[in-house]
CSV table of C-alpha atoms in Angstrom, one decimal:
chain,number,residue,atom,x,y,z
A,1,PRO,CA,11.6,-27.1,43.5
A,2,PRO,CA,12.6,-23.8,45.1
A,3,GLY,CA,15.0,-22.0,43.3
A,4,GLU,CA,14.4,-24.4,39.7
A,5,THR,CA,13.7,-22.0,36.6
A,6,PRO,CA,10.2,-23.0,35.6
A,7,PRO,CA,10.1,-24.5,32.3
A,8,VAL,CA,9.1,-22.2,28.9
A,9,LEU,CA,6.6,-23.4,27.6
A,10,THR,CA,6.3,-23.3,24.0
A,11,VAL,CA,4.6,-24.1,21.0
A,12,PRO,CA,5.3,-27.6,19.1
A,13,GLU,CA,7.1,-27.2,15.3
A,14,PRO,CA,4.7,-26.7,13.1
A,15,GLN,CA,3.7,-29.0,10.0
A,16,ILE,CA,2.3,-27.8,6.5
A,17,ASN,CA,0.7,-29.9,4.5
A,18,VAL,CA,0.6,-28.1,0.8
A,19,ILE,CA,-1.1,-30.0,-1.8
A,20,ARG,CA,-1.6,-28.4,-5.1
A,21,ASP,CA,-3.8,-29.2,-8.3
A,22,ASP,CA,-2.9,-27.2,-11.0
A,23,HIS,CA,-6.0,-28.1,-13.1
A,24,SER,CA,-8.1,-27.1,-10.0
A,25,ALA,CA,-9.0,-23.8,-10.7
A,26,ASP,CA,-9.4,-22.2,-14.0
A,27,ARG,CA,-10.8,-18.7,-15.0
A,28,TRP,CA,-13.0,-18.6,-11.6
A,29,GLU,CA,-14.3,-22.3,-11.9
A,30,VAL,CA,-13.2,-24.6,-9.6
A,31,ASP,CA,-13.1,-28.4,-10.2
A,32,PRO,CA,-14.9,-30.0,-7.4
A,33,LYS,CA,-13.8,-33.3,-8.0
A,34,ALA,CA,-10.1,-32.2,-8.0
A,35,VAL,CA,-11.0,-30.4,-4.3
A,36,ASP,CA,-12.3,-34.0,-3.3
A,37,GLN,CA,-8.4,-35.8,-4.0
A,38,MET,CA,-6.6,-32.8,-2.2
A,39,VAL,CA,-9.0,-32.5,0.7
A,40,LEU,CA,-8.6,-36.2,0.9
A,41,ALA,CA,-4.9,-36.0,0.9
A,42,GLY,CA,-4.1,-33.3,2.8
A,43,LEU,CA,-6.4,-34.8,5.7
A,44,GLN,CA,-4.4,-38.3,5.0
A,45,GLN,CA,-0.8,-36.3,5.1
A,46,VAL,CA,-1.9,-33.8,7.9
A,47,THR,CA,-3.3,-37.0,10.1
A,48,GLY,CA,-0.5,-39.7,8.8
A,49,LYS,CA,-4.1,-41.8,8.3
A,50,GLU,CA,-4.6,-43.7,5.2
A,51,ASP,CA,-8.7,-44.6,5.8
A,52,ALA,CA,-10.4,-41.5,5.5
A,53,THR,CA,-12.7,-41.9,8.1
A,54,ASP,CA,-9.9,-42.5,10.3
A,55,ALA,CA,-8.3,-39.4,9.6
A,56,TRP,CA,-11.8,-37.5,10.2
A,57,ARG,CA,-12.1,-39.5,13.4
A,58,SER,CA,-8.4,-38.6,14.6
A,59,LEU,CA,-9.8,-34.7,14.5
A,60,VAL,CA,-13.2,-34.9,16.0
A,61,THR,CA,-15.7,-37.3,17.5
A,62,PRO,CA,-19.9,-37.7,16.6
A,63,GLU,CA,-20.7,-36.5,19.9
A,64,ASP,CA,-18.8,-33.1,19.0
A,65,THR,CA,-20.9,-30.1,17.3
A,66,VAL,CA,-18.6,-29.4,14.8
A,67,GLY,CA,-18.2,-25.1,13.6
A,68,ILE,CA,-16.5,-24.5,10.1
A,69,LYS,CA,-15.5,-21.0,10.5
A,70,VAL,CA,-15.0,-19.4,7.2
A,71,ASN,CA,-14.9,-16.3,5.0
A,72,ALA,CA,-17.7,-15.1,3.5
A,73,GLY,CA,-17.5,-12.0,3.3
A,74,PRO,CA,-15.7,-11.1,0.3
A,75,GLY,CA,-18.6,-13.3,-1.5
A,76,ARG,CA,-18.3,-16.9,-3.4
A,77,ILE,CA,-15.4,-16.2,-5.5
A,78,GLY,CA,-13.4,-14.2,-3.2
A,79,GLY,CA,-14.3,-15.8,0.1
A,80,THR,CA,-13.6,-19.6,1.4
A,81,ARG,CA,-14.4,-21.4,-1.2
A,82,SER,CA,-18.0,-23.4,-1.3
A,83,GLU,CA,-16.5,-26.7,-3.0
A,84,VAL,CA,-13.9,-27.6,0.1
A,85,VAL,CA,-16.4,-26.8,2.2
A,86,ASP,CA,-18.0,-29.0,0.4
A,87,ALA,CA,-15.7,-32.1,0.5
A,88,VAL,CA,-15.4,-31.2,4.6
A,89,ILE,CA,-18.7,-32.1,5.1
A,90,ARG,CA,-19.1,-35.3,2.8
A,91,GLY,CA,-16.3,-36.5,4.6
A,92,LEU,CA,-17.4,-35.4,8.1
A,93,LEU,CA,-21.1,-37.0,7.2
A,94,ALA,CA,-18.9,-40.2,6.2
A,95,ALA,CA,-17.4,-40.4,9.3
A,96,LYS,CA,-21.2,-40.3,11.3
A,97,VAL,CA,-21.1,-36.5,12.2
A,98,PRO,CA,-24.8,-36.1,12.6
A,99,ALA,CA,-25.5,-33.5,10.0
A,100,LYS,CA,-27.4,-31.1,12.7
A,101,GLN,CA,-24.3,-31.3,14.9
A,102,ILE,CA,-22.1,-29.2,11.7
A,103,VAL,CA,-22.3,-25.9,11.3
A,104,ILE,CA,-21.1,-23.2,9.1
A,105,TRP,CA,-20.6,-19.9,10.3
A,106,ASP,CA,-19.4,-17.2,10.0
A,107,THR,CA,-20.6,-13.3,11.0
A,108,THR,CA,-24.3,-13.0,10.0
A,109,LEU,CA,-26.4,-15.0,8.4
A,110,LYS,CA,-26.9,-12.7,5.1
A,111,GLU,CA,-23.0,-12.9,4.6
A,112,LEU,CA,-23.1,-16.6,4.1
A,113,ARG,CA,-26.4,-16.5,2.0
A,114,SER,CA,-25.2,-14.3,-0.1
A,115,ALA,CA,-22.0,-16.3,-0.5
A,116,GLN,CA,-24.7,-19.1,-1.2
A,117,PHE,CA,-23.6,-21.4,1.9
A,118,ASP,CA,-26.9,-21.5,2.0
A,119,ARG,CA,-27.7,-24.2,-0.7
A,120,LEU,CA,-24.8,-26.3,0.6
A,121,ALA,CA,-25.8,-26.2,4.5
A,122,LYS,CA,-29.7,-27.7,2.0
A,123,ARG,CA,-27.9,-29.6,0.0
A,124,HIS,CA,-26.4,-31.7,3.3
A,125,GLY,CA,-29.2,-31.1,5.8
A,126,VAL,CA,-26.1,-29.0,8.3
A,127,ARG,CA,-26.8,-26.4,10.0
A,128,LEU,CA,-25.6,-22.3,9.0
A,129,ALA,CA,-25.4,-19.6,11.6
A,130,GLY,CA,-24.0,-16.1,12.2
A,131,SER,CA,-22.7,-15.4,15.6
A,132,LEU,CA,-24.5,-11.7,15.3
A,133,ASP,CA,-27.7,-13.6,14.7
A,134,THR,CA,-26.9,-16.2,17.7
A,135,GLY,CA,-26.6,-13.6,20.3
A,136,TRP,CA,-23.9,-12.8,22.4
A,137,ASP,CA,-23.1,-14.5,25.6
A,138,GLU,CA,-23.0,-11.8,28.4
A,139,SER,CA,-21.1,-14.0,31.0
A,140,VAL,CA,-18.0,-14.0,28.3
A,141,THR,CA,-16.4,-10.8,27.5
A,142,TYR,CA,-12.9,-9.4,26.4
A,143,ASP,CA,-12.8,-6.3,28.7
A,144,GLU,CA,-10.0,-4.2,27.9
A,145,SER,CA,-9.2,-0.1,28.1
A,146,THR,CA,-10.6,1.4,24.5
A,147,LEU,CA,-14.3,2.4,23.9
A,148,GLY,CA,-16.3,1.8,21.6
A,149,THR,CA,-19.7,3.3,20.4
A,150,LEU,CA,-21.7,0.5,20.9
A,151,ILE,CA,-24.2,-0.4,17.2
A,152,GLU,CA,-27.9,-2.5,16.6
A,153,GLY,CA,-26.2,-6.4,16.7
A,154,ASP,CA,-23.8,-5.2,19.7
A,155,LEU,CA,-25.4,-7.1,23.4
A,156,GLU,CA,-25.4,-3.5,25.9
A,157,PHE,CA,-26.8,-1.3,22.9
A,158,LYS,CA,-29.8,0.3,23.4
A,159,THR,CA,-32.4,2.0,21.1
A,160,GLY,CA,-32.1,6.0,21.5
A,161,GLU,CA,-29.1,5.9,23.0
A,162,GLU,CA,-25.5,6.5,22.4
A,163,THR,CA,-23.5,4.0,24.5
A,164,ILE,CA,-19.9,3.6,24.6
A,165,SER,CA,-18.3,0.4,26.1
A,166,ARG,CA,-14.6,-1.7,26.6
A,167,LYS,CA,-16.4,-4.9,26.7
A,168,SER,CA,-17.1,-8.0,24.1
A,169,HIS,CA,-18.8,-10.4,23.8
A,170,LEU,CA,-18.3,-14.0,23.1
A,171,THR,CA,-21.1,-15.9,20.6
A,172,ARG,CA,-23.2,-18.1,22.2
A,173,LEU,CA,-22.2,-20.7,19.0
A,174,LEU,CA,-18.6,-21.2,20.7
A,175,THR,CA,-19.6,-21.0,24.3
A,176,LYS,CA,-22.9,-23.1,24.2
A,177,GLU,CA,-22.7,-25.2,20.9
A,178,ILE,CA,-19.5,-25.7,19.0
A,179,THR,CA,-16.9,-28.1,20.4
A,180,ARG,CA,-14.3,-28.6,17.5
A,181,ILE,CA,-13.9,-25.8,15.2
A,182,ILE,CA,-12.3,-26.4,11.3
A,183,SER,CA,-11.1,-23.1,9.4
A,184,ILE,CA,-11.0,-22.6,6.4
A,185,GLN,CA,-9.5,-19.2,4.9
A,186,PRO,CA,-8.9,-17.9,1.5
A,187,LEU,CA,-5.3,-16.0,1.0
A,188,ILE,CA,-6.1,-12.7,0.7
A,189,ASN,CA,-3.6,-9.9,1.5
A,190,HIS,CA,-4.3,-7.6,4.5
A,191,ASN,CA,-3.4,-3.9,4.4
A,192,ARG,CA,-1.8,-4.1,8.7
A,193,VAL,CA,-1.4,-7.2,9.3
A,194,GLY,CA,-0.6,-8.6,6.0
A,195,VAL,CA,-2.9,-11.4,6.0
A,196,SER,CA,-6.4,-11.7,6.1
A,197,GLY,CA,-6.1,-15.3,7.4
A,198,HIS,CA,-6.4,-17.4,10.4
A,199,LEU,CA,-6.5,-15.1,13.2
A,200,VAL,CA,-8.4,-12.4,11.4
A,201,GLY,CA,-10.8,-15.5,10.1
A,202,LEU,CA,-11.5,-17.2,13.9
A,203,THR,CA,-11.6,-13.7,15.5
A,204,ARG,CA,-14.6,-12.1,12.5
A,205,GLY,CA,-17.7,-12.1,13.9
A,206,ALA,CA,-16.7,-14.0,17.2
A,207,VAL,CA,-17.7,-11.2,19.6
A,208,ASP,CA,-19.4,-8.2,19.2
A,209,ASN,CA,-18.1,-4.3,19.8
A,210,ASP,CA,-15.0,-5.6,17.5
A,211,ARG,CA,-14.8,-1.9,15.5
A,212,ARG,CA,-12.7,-0.1,18.9
A,213,PHE,CA,-10.1,-3.1,17.3
A,214,ASP,CA,-9.2,-0.7,14.7
A,215,VAL,CA,-8.6,2.2,16.4
A,216,ALA,CA,-4.5,1.4,16.2
A,217,THR,CA,-2.7,-1.3,14.5
A,218,VAL,CA,-1.2,-1.9,18.1
A,219,ILE,CA,-5.0,-2.7,19.5
A,220,LEU,CA,-5.9,-4.6,16.6
A,221,THR,CA,-2.6,-6.7,17.5
A,222,GLU,CA,-3.5,-7.5,20.9
A,223,ALA,CA,-7.1,-8.5,21.0
A,224,LEU,CA,-6.6,-10.8,17.9
A,225,PRO,CA,-5.1,-13.8,19.6
A,226,ASN,CA,-6.2,-12.3,23.6
A,227,ILE,CA,-9.8,-13.3,22.0
A,228,ILE,CA,-8.5,-16.7,21.0
A,229,ALA,CA,-7.3,-17.8,23.9
A,230,LEU,CA,-10.4,-16.2,26.1
A,231,GLU,CA,-11.4,-19.4,28.7
A,232,ASN,CA,-13.8,-20.6,30.8
A,233,GLU,CA,-14.3,-21.5,34.3
A,234,LYS,CA,-12.1,-24.9,33.2
A,235,GLN,CA,-9.2,-23.6,31.9
A,236,GLU,CA,-10.4,-24.4,28.3
A,237,ARG,CA,-10.2,-21.5,25.3
A,238,TYR,CA,-13.5,-21.1,24.0
A,239,ILE,CA,-11.3,-21.0,20.2
A,240,GLY,CA,-7.4,-21.9,20.7
A,241,ASP,CA,-8.2,-25.6,22.5
A,242,ARG,CA,-11.1,-26.2,19.5
A,243,ILE,CA,-9.4,-25.9,16.4
A,244,ALA,CA,-9.2,-29.0,15.1
A,245,LEU,CA,-7.8,-28.2,11.3
A,246,CYS,CA,-6.8,-25.5,9.3
A,247,ILE,CA,-7.0,-25.2,6.4
A,248,THR,CA,-6.1,-22.6,3.6
A,249,ASP,CA,-7.8,-22.0,0.6
A,250,ALA,CA,-5.2,-21.2,-1.9
A,251,LEU,CA,-7.3,-22.4,-5.6
A,252,TYR,CA,-7.0,-18.2,-5.3
A,253,VAL,CA,-4.7,-16.3,-3.7
A,254,GLN,CA,-5.7,-11.7,-3.6
A,255,PHE,CA,-2.4,-10.2,-3.2
A,256,LEU,CA,-3.8,-6.4,-2.8
A,257,GLY,CA,-7.4,-5.6,-1.4
A,258,GLN,CA,-8.6,-6.8,2.2
A,259,SER,CA,-11.9,-7.7,2.7
A,260,LYS,CA,-13.4,-7.7,-0.5
A,261,ALA,CA,-13.2,-9.6,-4.0
A,262,LEU,CA,-11.2,-7.3,-5.7
A,263,LEU,CA,-10.7,-10.1,-9.4
A,264,HIS,CA,-7.8,-7.8,-11.1
A,265,TYR,CA,-5.7,-8.4,-8.3
A,266,THR,CA,-6.8,-12.0,-8.0
A,267,GLU,CA,-4.6,-14.9,-9.6
A,268,PRO,CA,-5.2,-18.6,-9.4
A,269,LEU,CA,-2.3,-20.9,-7.1
A,270,GLY,CA,-4.2,-24.3,-7.1
A,271,GLN,CA,-3.3,-25.5,-3.9
A,272,LEU,CA,-4.8,-26.5,-0.4
A,273,TRP,CA,-2.8,-25.3,3.1
A,274,PHE,CA,-3.7,-28.0,5.8
A,275,SER,CA,-1.9,-27.3,9.3
A,276,SER,CA,-2.9,-27.4,13.2
A,277,ASP,CA,-1.5,-24.1,13.3
A,278,PRO,CA,-3.4,-20.8,12.0
A,279,VAL,CA,0.1,-18.6,12.6
A,280,ALA,CA,2.5,-21.1,11.2
A,281,LEU,CA,-0.2,-20.7,8.3
A,282,ASP,CA,-0.5,-17.1,8.0
A,283,ILE,CA,3.0,-16.8,8.5
A,284,PHE,CA,3.2,-19.1,5.3
A,285,GLY,CA,0.9,-17.1,3.6
A,286,ILE,CA,2.3,-13.8,3.7
A,287,GLU,CA,5.4,-14.9,2.2
A,288,THR,CA,3.1,-16.5,-0.4
A,289,LEU,CA,1.7,-12.9,-0.9
A,290,GLU,CA,5.1,-11.6,-0.6
A,291,ALA,CA,6.5,-13.7,-3.5
A,292,LYS,CA,3.5,-13.0,-5.7
A,293,ARG,CA,3.9,-9.2,-5.5
A,294,GLN,CA,7.6,-9.1,-6.5
A,295,ASP,CA,6.9,-11.5,-9.1
A,296,LEU,CA,4.3,-9.0,-11.2
A,297,GLU,CA,6.5,-6.0,-9.5
A,298,ILE,CA,3.9,-4.5,-7.2
A,299,GLU,CA,5.8,-2.4,-5.1
A,300,PHE,CA,3.3,-2.5,-1.3
A,301,HIS,CA,5.2,-4.1,1.4
A,302,PRO,CA,2.5,-4.4,4.7
A,303,PRO,CA,4.2,-3.4,7.6
A,304,ARG,CA,5.4,-7.0,9.3
A,305,SER,CA,3.1,-7.3,12.8
A,306,LYS,CA,3.3,-7.7,15.8
A,307,LEU,CA,-0.4,-9.7,16.0
A,308,TYR,CA,1.9,-12.9,15.1
A,309,GLU,CA,4.7,-12.9,17.5
A,310,ASN,CA,1.8,-11.9,20.1
A,311,ALA,CA,-0.1,-15.1,19.2
A,312,THR,CA,3.2,-17.2,19.8
A,313,THR,CA,3.4,-15.5,23.1
A,314,VAL,CA,0.1,-17.1,24.0
A,315,LEU,CA,0.7,-20.6,23.0
A,316,ILE,CA,-2.0,-20.0,20.1
A,317,GLY,CA,0.5,-20.7,16.9
A,318,GLU,CA,4.6,-20.5,15.9
A,319,SER,CA,5.2,-17.7,14.6
A,320,ASP,CA,8.9,-18.1,13.5
A,321,PRO,CA,9.4,-20.0,10.0
A,322,LYS,CA,12.6,-21.9,10.7
A,323,ARG,CA,11.0,-24.0,13.1
A,324,ARG,CA,8.4,-25.6,10.9
A,325,LYS,CA,8.0,-28.2,8.2
A,326,VAL,CA,6.4,-27.7,4.4
A,327,GLU,CA,5.8,-30.8,2.4
A,328,TYR,CA,4.2,-30.6,-0.9
A,329,LEU,CA,2.8,-32.8,-2.9
A,330,LYS,CA,1.4,-32.2,-6.3
A,331,ARG,CA,-1.5,-34.0,-8.1
A,332,ASN,CA,-1.6,-32.8,-11.3
């Protein structure tokens, strides 16, 4: 009615389920059987369903095309571990999601193959897709004032010409194919936003002409939430509304560095974290990284990024640690 203050929209209070198994990761080896049980336990905890098939069916359906978003850039050891993706794929297949409708994806096929995800895809008959290789949708753009110089692979790049553009186009994987997203991201420090987690991972390779976001931190922290919030004509978010589950792969933790695997800055943690809230997981990741550096007496403190507050403002997830609930389950 006229004169009434409209309600303030907030995101639900997030729950994070931490599954720990001290035998899951040791000397750069991952125990697949331990990971299988960790994924099952996390799935049961996050969905509240005892039966694995019922749990997966509460998140996705056999009619969905499920995109498993990984971070292949740091490679087989430092990036998303294939053992975690393997357990998720087998769960989806058991829940009758057709293999051809399961897609392991990241920025390029080259990175995915370098991280050996091609072997996993071949084993299960699922698809492997790079957003750059699939191409960009000229009708879905993130358009803002920062100009970027286009390079080969960008939609509007023209050979022999130096072209600049303020447009970034969303991958056709998201506009034409994927209907549900499972984000599986490793726990790696990020020098500018604290953690190379789900917000960074979900937008990594999601649009072209993205080098312009690195011009300034303020541009980066505004661009990433806005990309996740991009909507179609039905006001459905291509990324934000399709997130079925987020898993932080904390089998190992890399407390320094950023986009490359640096094993001398990496230690086993033996954990997988589960939530539907990517922002809450990233904040929890930042706190874990800070605690690890403090334990090791490392004097490095990334700035407190506005990225996560901005993500809360556009209702992607909750950045306030006081509103979240964390539950721990230790298996071994």
